[in-house]
Short mmCIF file of N, CA and C in Angstrom, two decimals:
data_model
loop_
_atom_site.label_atom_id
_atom_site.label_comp_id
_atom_site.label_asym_id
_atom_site.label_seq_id
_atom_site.Cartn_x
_atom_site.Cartn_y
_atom_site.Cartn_z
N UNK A 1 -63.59 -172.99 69.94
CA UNK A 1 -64.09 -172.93 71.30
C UNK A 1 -62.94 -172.77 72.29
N UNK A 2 -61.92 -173.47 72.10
CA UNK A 2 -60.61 -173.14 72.90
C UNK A 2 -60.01 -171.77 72.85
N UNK A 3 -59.85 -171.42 71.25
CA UNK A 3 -59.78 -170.07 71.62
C UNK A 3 -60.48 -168.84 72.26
N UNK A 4 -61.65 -169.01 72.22
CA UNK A 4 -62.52 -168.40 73.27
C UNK A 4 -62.30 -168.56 74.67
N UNK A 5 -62.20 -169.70 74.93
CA UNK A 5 -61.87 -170.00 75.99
C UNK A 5 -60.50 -169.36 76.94
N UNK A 6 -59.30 -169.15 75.72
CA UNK A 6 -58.35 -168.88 76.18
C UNK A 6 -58.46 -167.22 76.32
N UNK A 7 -59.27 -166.40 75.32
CA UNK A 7 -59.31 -165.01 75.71
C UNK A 7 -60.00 -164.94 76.73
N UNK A 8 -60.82 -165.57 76.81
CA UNK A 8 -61.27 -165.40 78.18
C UNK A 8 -60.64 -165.08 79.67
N UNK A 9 -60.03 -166.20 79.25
CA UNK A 9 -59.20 -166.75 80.67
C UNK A 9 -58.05 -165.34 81.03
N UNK A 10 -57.57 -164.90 79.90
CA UNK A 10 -56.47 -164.00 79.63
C UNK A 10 -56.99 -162.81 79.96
N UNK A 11 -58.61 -162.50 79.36
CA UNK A 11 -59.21 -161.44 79.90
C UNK A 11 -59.47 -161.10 81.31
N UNK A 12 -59.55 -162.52 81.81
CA UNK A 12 -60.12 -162.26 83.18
C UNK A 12 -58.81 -162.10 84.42
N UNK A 13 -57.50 -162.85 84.21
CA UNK A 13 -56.84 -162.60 84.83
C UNK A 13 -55.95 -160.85 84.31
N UNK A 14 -55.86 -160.14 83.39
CA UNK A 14 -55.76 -158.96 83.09
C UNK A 14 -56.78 -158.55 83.57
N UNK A 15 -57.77 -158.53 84.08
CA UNK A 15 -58.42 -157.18 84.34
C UNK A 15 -58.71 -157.31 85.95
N UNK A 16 -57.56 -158.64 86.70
CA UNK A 16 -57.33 -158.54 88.07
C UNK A 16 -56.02 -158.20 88.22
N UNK A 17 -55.04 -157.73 87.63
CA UNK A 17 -54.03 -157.20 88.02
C UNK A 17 -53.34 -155.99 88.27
N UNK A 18 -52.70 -155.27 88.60
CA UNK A 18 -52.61 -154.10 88.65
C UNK A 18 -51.40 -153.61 87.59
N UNK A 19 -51.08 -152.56 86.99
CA UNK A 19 -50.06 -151.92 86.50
C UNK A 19 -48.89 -151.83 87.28
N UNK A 20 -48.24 -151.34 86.32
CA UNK A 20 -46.66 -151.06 87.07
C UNK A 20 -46.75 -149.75 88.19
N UNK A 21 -47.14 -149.31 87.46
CA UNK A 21 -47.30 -147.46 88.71
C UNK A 21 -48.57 -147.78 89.93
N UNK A 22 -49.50 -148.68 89.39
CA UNK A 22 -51.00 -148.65 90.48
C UNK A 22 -50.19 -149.80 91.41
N UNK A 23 -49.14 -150.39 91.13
CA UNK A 23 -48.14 -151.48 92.01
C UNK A 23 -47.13 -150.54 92.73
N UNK A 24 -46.46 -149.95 92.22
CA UNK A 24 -45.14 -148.76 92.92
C UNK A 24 -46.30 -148.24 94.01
N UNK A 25 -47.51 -147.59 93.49
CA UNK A 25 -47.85 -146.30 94.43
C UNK A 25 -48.67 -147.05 95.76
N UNK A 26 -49.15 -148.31 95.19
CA UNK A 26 -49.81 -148.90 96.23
C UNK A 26 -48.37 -149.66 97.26
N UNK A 27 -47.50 -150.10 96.81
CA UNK A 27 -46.51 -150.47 97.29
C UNK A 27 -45.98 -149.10 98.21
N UNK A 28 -45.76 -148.21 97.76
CA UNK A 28 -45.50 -147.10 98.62
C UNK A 28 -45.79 -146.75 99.74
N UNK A 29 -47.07 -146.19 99.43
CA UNK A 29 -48.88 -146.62 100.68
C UNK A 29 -48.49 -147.07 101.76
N UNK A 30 -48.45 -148.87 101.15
CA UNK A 30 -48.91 -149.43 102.05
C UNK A 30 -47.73 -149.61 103.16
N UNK A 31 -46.58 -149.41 102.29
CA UNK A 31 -45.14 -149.14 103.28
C UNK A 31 -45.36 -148.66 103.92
N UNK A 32 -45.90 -147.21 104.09
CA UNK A 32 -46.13 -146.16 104.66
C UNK A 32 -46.85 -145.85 106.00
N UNK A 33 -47.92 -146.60 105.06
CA UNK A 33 -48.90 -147.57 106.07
C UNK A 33 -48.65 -148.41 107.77
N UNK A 34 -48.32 -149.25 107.02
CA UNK A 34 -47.47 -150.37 107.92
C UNK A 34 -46.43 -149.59 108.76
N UNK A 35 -45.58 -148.85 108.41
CA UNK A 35 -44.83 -148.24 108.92
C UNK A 35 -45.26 -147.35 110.28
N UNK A 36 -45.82 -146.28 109.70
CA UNK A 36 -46.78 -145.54 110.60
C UNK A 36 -47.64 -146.42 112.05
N UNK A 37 -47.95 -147.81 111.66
CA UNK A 37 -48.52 -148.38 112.20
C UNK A 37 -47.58 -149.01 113.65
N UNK A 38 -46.82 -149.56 112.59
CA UNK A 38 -45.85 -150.51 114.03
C UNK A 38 -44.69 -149.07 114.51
N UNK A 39 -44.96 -147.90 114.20
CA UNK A 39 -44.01 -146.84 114.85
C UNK A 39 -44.78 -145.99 115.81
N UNK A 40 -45.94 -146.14 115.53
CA UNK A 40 -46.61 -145.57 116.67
C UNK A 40 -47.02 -144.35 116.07
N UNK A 41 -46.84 -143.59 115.04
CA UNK A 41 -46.89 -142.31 114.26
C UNK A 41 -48.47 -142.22 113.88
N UNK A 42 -49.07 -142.11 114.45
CA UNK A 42 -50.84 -142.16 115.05
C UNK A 42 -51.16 -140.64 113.95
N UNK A 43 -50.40 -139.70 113.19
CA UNK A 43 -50.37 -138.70 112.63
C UNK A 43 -50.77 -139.10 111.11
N UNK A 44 -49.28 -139.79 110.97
CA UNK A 44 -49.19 -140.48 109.68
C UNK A 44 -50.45 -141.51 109.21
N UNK A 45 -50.65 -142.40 110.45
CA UNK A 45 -51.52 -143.79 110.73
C UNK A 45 -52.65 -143.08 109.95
N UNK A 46 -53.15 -142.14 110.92
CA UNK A 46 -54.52 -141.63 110.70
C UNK A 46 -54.62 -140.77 108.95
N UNK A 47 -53.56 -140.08 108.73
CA UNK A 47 -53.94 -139.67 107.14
C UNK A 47 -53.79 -140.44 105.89
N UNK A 48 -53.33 -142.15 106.40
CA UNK A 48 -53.48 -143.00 104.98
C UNK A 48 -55.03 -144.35 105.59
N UNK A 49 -55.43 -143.88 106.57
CA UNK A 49 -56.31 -144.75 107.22
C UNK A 49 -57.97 -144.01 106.42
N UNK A 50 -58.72 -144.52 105.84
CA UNK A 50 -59.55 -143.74 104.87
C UNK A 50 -60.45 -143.22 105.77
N UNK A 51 -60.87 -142.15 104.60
CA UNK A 51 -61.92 -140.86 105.43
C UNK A 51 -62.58 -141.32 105.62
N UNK A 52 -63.30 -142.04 105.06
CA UNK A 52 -64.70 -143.04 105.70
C UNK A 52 -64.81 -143.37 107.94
N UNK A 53 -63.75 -144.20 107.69
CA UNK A 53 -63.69 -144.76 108.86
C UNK A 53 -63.20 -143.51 109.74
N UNK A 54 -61.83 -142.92 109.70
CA UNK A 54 -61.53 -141.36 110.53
C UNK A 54 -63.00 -140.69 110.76
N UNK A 55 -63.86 -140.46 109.57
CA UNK A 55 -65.00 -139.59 109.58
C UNK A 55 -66.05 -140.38 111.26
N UNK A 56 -66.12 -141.57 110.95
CA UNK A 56 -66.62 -142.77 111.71
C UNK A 56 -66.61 -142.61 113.16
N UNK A 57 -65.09 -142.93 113.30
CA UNK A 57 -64.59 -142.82 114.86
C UNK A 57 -64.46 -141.49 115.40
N UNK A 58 -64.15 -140.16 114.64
CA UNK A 58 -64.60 -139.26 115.28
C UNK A 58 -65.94 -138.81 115.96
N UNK A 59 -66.86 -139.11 114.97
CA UNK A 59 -68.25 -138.70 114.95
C UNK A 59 -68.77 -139.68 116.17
N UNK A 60 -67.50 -140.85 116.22
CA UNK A 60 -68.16 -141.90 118.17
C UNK A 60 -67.68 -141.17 119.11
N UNK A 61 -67.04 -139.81 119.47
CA UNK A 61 -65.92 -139.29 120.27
C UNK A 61 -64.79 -139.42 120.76
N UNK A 62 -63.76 -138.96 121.45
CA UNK A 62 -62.81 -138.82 121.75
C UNK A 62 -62.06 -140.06 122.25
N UNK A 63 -63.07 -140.64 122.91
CA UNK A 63 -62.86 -142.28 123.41
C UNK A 63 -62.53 -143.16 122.77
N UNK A 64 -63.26 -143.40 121.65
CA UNK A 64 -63.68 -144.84 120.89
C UNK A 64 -62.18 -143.85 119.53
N UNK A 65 -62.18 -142.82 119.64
CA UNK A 65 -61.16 -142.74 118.53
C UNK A 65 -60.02 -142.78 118.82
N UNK A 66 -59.31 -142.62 119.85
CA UNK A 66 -58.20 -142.84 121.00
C UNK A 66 -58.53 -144.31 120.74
N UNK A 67 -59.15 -144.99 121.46
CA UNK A 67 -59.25 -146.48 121.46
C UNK A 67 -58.46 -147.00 119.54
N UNK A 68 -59.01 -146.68 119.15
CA UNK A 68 -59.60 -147.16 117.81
C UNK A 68 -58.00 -146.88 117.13
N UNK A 69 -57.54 -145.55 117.26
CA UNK A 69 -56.33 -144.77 116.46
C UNK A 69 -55.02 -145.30 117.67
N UNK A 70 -54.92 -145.45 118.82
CA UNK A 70 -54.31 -146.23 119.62
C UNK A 70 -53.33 -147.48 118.82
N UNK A 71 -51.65 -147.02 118.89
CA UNK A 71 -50.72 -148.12 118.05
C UNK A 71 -50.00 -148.81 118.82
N UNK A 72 -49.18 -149.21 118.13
CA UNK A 72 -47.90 -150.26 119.11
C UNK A 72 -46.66 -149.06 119.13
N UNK A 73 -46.45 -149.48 120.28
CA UNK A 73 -45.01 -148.88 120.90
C UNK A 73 -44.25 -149.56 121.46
N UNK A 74 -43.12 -149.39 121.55
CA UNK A 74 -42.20 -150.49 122.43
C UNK A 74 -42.63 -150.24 124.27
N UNK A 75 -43.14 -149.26 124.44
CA UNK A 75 -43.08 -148.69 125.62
C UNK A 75 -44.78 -149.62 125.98
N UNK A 76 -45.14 -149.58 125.21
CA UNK A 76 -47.24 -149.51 125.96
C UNK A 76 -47.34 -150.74 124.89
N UNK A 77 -46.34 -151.86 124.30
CA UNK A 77 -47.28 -152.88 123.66
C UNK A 77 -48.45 -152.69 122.53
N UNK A 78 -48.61 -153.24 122.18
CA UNK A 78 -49.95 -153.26 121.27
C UNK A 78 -49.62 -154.13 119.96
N UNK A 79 -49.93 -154.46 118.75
CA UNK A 79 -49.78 -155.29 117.95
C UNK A 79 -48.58 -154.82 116.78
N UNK A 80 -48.03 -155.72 116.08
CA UNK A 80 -46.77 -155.06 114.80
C UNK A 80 -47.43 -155.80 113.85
N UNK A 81 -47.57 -155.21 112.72
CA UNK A 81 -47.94 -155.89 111.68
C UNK A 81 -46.59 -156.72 111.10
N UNK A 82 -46.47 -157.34 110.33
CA UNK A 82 -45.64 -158.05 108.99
C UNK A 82 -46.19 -158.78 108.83
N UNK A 83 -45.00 -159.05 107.54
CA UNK A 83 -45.62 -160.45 106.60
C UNK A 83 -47.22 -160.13 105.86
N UNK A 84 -47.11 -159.10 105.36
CA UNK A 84 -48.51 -159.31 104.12
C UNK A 84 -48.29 -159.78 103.72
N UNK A 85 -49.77 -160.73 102.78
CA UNK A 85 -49.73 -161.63 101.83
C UNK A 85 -51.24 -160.81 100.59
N UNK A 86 -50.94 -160.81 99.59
CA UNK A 86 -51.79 -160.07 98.81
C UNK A 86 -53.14 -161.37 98.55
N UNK A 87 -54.17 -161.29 98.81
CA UNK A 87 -55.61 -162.28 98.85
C UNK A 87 -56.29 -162.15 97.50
N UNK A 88 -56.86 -160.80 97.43
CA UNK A 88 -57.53 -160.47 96.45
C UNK A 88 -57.65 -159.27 95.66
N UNK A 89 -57.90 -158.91 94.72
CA UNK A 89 -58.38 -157.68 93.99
C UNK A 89 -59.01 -157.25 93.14
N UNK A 90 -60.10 -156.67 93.13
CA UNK A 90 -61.24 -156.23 92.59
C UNK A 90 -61.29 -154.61 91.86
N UNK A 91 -61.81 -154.44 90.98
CA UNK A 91 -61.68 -152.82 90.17
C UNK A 91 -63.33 -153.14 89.75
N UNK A 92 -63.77 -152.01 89.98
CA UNK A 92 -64.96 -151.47 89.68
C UNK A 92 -64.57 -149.61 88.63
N UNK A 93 -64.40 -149.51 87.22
CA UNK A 93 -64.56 -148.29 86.96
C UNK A 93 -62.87 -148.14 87.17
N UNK A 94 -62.78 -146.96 88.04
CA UNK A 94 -61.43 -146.19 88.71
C UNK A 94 -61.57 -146.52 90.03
N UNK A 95 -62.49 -147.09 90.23
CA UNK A 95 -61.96 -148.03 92.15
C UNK A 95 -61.09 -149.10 91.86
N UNK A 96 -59.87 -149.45 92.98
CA UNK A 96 -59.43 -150.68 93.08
C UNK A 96 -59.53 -150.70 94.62
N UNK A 97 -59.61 -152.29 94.73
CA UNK A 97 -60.21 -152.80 96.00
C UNK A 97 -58.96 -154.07 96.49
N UNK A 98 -57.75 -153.72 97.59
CA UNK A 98 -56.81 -154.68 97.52
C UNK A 98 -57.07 -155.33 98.93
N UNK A 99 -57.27 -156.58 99.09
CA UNK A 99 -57.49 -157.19 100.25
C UNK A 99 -55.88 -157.95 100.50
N UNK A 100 -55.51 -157.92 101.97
CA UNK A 100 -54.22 -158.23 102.08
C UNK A 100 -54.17 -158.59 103.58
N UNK A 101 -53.38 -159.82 103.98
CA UNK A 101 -53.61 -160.32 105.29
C UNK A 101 -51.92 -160.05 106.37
N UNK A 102 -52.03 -159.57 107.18
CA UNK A 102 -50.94 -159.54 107.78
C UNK A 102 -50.87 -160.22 108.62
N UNK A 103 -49.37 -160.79 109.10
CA UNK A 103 -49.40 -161.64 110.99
C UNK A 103 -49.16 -160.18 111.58
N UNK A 104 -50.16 -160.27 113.28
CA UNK A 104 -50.20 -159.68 113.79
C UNK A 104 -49.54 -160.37 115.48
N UNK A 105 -48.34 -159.28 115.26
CA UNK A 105 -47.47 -159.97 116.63
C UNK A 105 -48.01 -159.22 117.79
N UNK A 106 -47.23 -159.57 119.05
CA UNK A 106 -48.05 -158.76 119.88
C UNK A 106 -46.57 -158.61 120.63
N UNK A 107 -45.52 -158.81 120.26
CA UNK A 107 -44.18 -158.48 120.61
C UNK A 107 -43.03 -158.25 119.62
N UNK A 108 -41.86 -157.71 119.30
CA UNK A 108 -41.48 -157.92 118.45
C UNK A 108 -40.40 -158.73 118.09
N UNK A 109 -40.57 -159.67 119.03
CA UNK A 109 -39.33 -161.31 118.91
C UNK A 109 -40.01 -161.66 117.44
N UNK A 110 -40.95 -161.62 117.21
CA UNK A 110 -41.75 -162.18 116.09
C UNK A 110 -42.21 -163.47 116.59
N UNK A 111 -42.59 -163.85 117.45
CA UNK A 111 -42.14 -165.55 118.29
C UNK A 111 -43.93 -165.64 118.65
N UNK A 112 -44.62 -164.47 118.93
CA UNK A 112 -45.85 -164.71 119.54
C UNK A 112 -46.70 -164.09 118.29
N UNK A 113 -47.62 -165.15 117.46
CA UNK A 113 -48.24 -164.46 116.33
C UNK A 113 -49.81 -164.12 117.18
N UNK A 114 -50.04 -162.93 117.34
CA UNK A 114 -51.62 -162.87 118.25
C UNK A 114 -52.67 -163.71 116.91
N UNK A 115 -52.90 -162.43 115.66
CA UNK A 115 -53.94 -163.18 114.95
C UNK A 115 -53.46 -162.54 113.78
N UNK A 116 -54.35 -163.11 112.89
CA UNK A 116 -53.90 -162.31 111.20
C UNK A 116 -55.04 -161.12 111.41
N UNK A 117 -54.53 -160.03 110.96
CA UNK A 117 -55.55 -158.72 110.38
C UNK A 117 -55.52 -158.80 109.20
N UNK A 118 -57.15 -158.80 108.60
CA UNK A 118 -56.83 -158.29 107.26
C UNK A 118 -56.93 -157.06 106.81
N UNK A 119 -56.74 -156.06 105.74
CA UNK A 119 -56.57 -154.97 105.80
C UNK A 119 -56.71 -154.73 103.65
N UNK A 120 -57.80 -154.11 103.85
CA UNK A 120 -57.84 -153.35 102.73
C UNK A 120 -57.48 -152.10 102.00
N UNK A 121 -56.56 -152.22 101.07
CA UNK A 121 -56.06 -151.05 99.88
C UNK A 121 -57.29 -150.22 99.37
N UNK A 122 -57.80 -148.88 99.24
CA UNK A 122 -58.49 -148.44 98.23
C UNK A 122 -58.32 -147.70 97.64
N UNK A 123 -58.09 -147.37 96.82
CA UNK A 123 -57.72 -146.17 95.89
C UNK A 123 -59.15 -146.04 94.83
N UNK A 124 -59.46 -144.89 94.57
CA UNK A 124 -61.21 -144.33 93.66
C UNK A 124 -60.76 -143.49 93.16
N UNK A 125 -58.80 -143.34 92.39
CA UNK A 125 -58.49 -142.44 91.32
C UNK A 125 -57.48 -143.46 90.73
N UNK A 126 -58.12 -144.74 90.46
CA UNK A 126 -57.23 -145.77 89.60
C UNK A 126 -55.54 -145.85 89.64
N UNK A 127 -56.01 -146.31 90.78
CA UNK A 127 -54.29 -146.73 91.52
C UNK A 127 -53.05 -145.31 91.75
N UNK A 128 -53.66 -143.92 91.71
CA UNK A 128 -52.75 -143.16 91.94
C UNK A 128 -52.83 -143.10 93.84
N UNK A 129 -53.77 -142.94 94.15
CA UNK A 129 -53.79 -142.72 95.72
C UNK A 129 -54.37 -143.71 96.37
N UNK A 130 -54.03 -144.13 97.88
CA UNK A 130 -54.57 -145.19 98.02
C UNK A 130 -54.71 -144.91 99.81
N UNK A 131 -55.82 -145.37 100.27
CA UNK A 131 -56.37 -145.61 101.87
C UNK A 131 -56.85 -146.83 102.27
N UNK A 132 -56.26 -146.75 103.71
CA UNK A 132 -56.21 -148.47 104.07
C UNK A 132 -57.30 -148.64 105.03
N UNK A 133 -57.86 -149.91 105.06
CA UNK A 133 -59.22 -150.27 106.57
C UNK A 133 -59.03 -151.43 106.45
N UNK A 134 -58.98 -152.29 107.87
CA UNK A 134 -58.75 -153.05 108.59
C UNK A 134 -60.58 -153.56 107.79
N UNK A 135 -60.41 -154.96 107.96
CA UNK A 135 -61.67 -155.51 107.72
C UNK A 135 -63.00 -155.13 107.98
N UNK A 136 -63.12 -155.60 109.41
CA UNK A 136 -64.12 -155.34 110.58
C UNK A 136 -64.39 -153.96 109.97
N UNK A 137 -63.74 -153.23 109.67
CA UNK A 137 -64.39 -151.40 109.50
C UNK A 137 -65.10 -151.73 107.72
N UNK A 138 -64.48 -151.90 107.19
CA UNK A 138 -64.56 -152.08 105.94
C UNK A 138 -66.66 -153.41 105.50
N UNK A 139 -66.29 -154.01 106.33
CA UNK A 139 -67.36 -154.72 105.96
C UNK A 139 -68.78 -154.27 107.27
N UNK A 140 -68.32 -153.17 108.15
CA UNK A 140 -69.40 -152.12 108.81
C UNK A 140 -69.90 -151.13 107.74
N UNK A 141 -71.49 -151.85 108.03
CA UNK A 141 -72.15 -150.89 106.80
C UNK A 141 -72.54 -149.60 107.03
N UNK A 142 -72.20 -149.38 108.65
CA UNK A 142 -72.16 -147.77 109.19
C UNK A 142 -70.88 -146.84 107.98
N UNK A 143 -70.24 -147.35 107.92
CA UNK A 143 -68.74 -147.26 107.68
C UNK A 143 -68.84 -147.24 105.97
N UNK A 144 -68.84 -148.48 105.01
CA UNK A 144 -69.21 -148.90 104.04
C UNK A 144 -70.41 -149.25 103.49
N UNK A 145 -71.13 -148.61 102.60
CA UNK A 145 -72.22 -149.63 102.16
C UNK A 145 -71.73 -150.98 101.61
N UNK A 146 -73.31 -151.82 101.46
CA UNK A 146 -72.93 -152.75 100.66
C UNK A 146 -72.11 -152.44 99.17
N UNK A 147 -72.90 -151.28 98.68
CA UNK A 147 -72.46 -151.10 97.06
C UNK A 147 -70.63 -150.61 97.23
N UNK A 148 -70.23 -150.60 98.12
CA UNK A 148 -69.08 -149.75 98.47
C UNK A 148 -67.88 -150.98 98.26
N UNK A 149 -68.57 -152.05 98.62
CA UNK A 149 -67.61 -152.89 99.14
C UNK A 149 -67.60 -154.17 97.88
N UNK A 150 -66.33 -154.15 97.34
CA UNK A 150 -65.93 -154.86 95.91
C UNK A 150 -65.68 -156.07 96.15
N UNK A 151 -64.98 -156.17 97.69
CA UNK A 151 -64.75 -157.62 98.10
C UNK A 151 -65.36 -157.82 98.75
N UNK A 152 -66.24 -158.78 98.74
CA UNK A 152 -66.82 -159.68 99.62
C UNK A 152 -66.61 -160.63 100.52
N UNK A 153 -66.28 -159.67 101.78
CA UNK A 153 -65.92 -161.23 102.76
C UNK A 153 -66.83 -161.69 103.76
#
């Protein structure tokens, strides 16, 4: 019974982890990501930010996607991400589903933390490519269905 017990246990934490390459490429990403984000590169932002949501805020107009695609600059303020912390991760098939919480500054002394964002990884070609959404978008069922969404928050 223990040994059952122990494949178990072994099974279940292996089939929440990621590989060495679905770790590099998501690590890459999300650099990329983040980067784009606290640089203001609204170009970059928008082509690792998933089609889902881009598809979303366009289809609200010009306003709400300006609003929405709108970054931090040193010049006009707005929020810097750091400090992820990895939460959770879920695989369905060739989906992986990475939930990950950042402090969200609103200067960059690092001194004023506004709030944590959380922000989801997805990749639906088994960790080779990967697109990111902020919670709030991610758990909008305009945006996501229920069946869409691996983590449940």
């Amino acid at each position: 019974m223990k040994y059952c017990y122990f494949c178990f246990m072994l099974l279940l934490v292996a089939s929440c982890t990621l590989s060495s390459s679905q770790e590099a490429s998501l690590h890459k990403a999300l650099t990329s990501y983040i980067d784009a984000h606290n640089n203001g590169e609204v170009m970059a932002y928008v082509a690792y930010t998933h089609p889902n949501v881009v598809g979303f805020f366009e289809d609200q107009g010009d306003s709400l996607f300006r609003e929405k695609f709108e970054l931090f600059s040193t010049g006009n303020g707005g929020d810097y991400l750091q400090d992820g912390t990895l939460k959770e991760i879920e695989k369905k098939n060739n989906q992986i589903h990475v939930r990950y919480v950042f402090d969200s500054y609103t200067e960059i002394d690092y001194n004023s933390i506004a709030n944590e964002l959380g922000l989801i990884a997805i990749s639906v070609d088994d960790g080779e490519s990967w697109y990111f959404v902020e919670e709030d978008d991610y758990t909008n069922e305009k945006i996501f269905s229920k069946d869409e969404q691996l983590i449940a928050l």
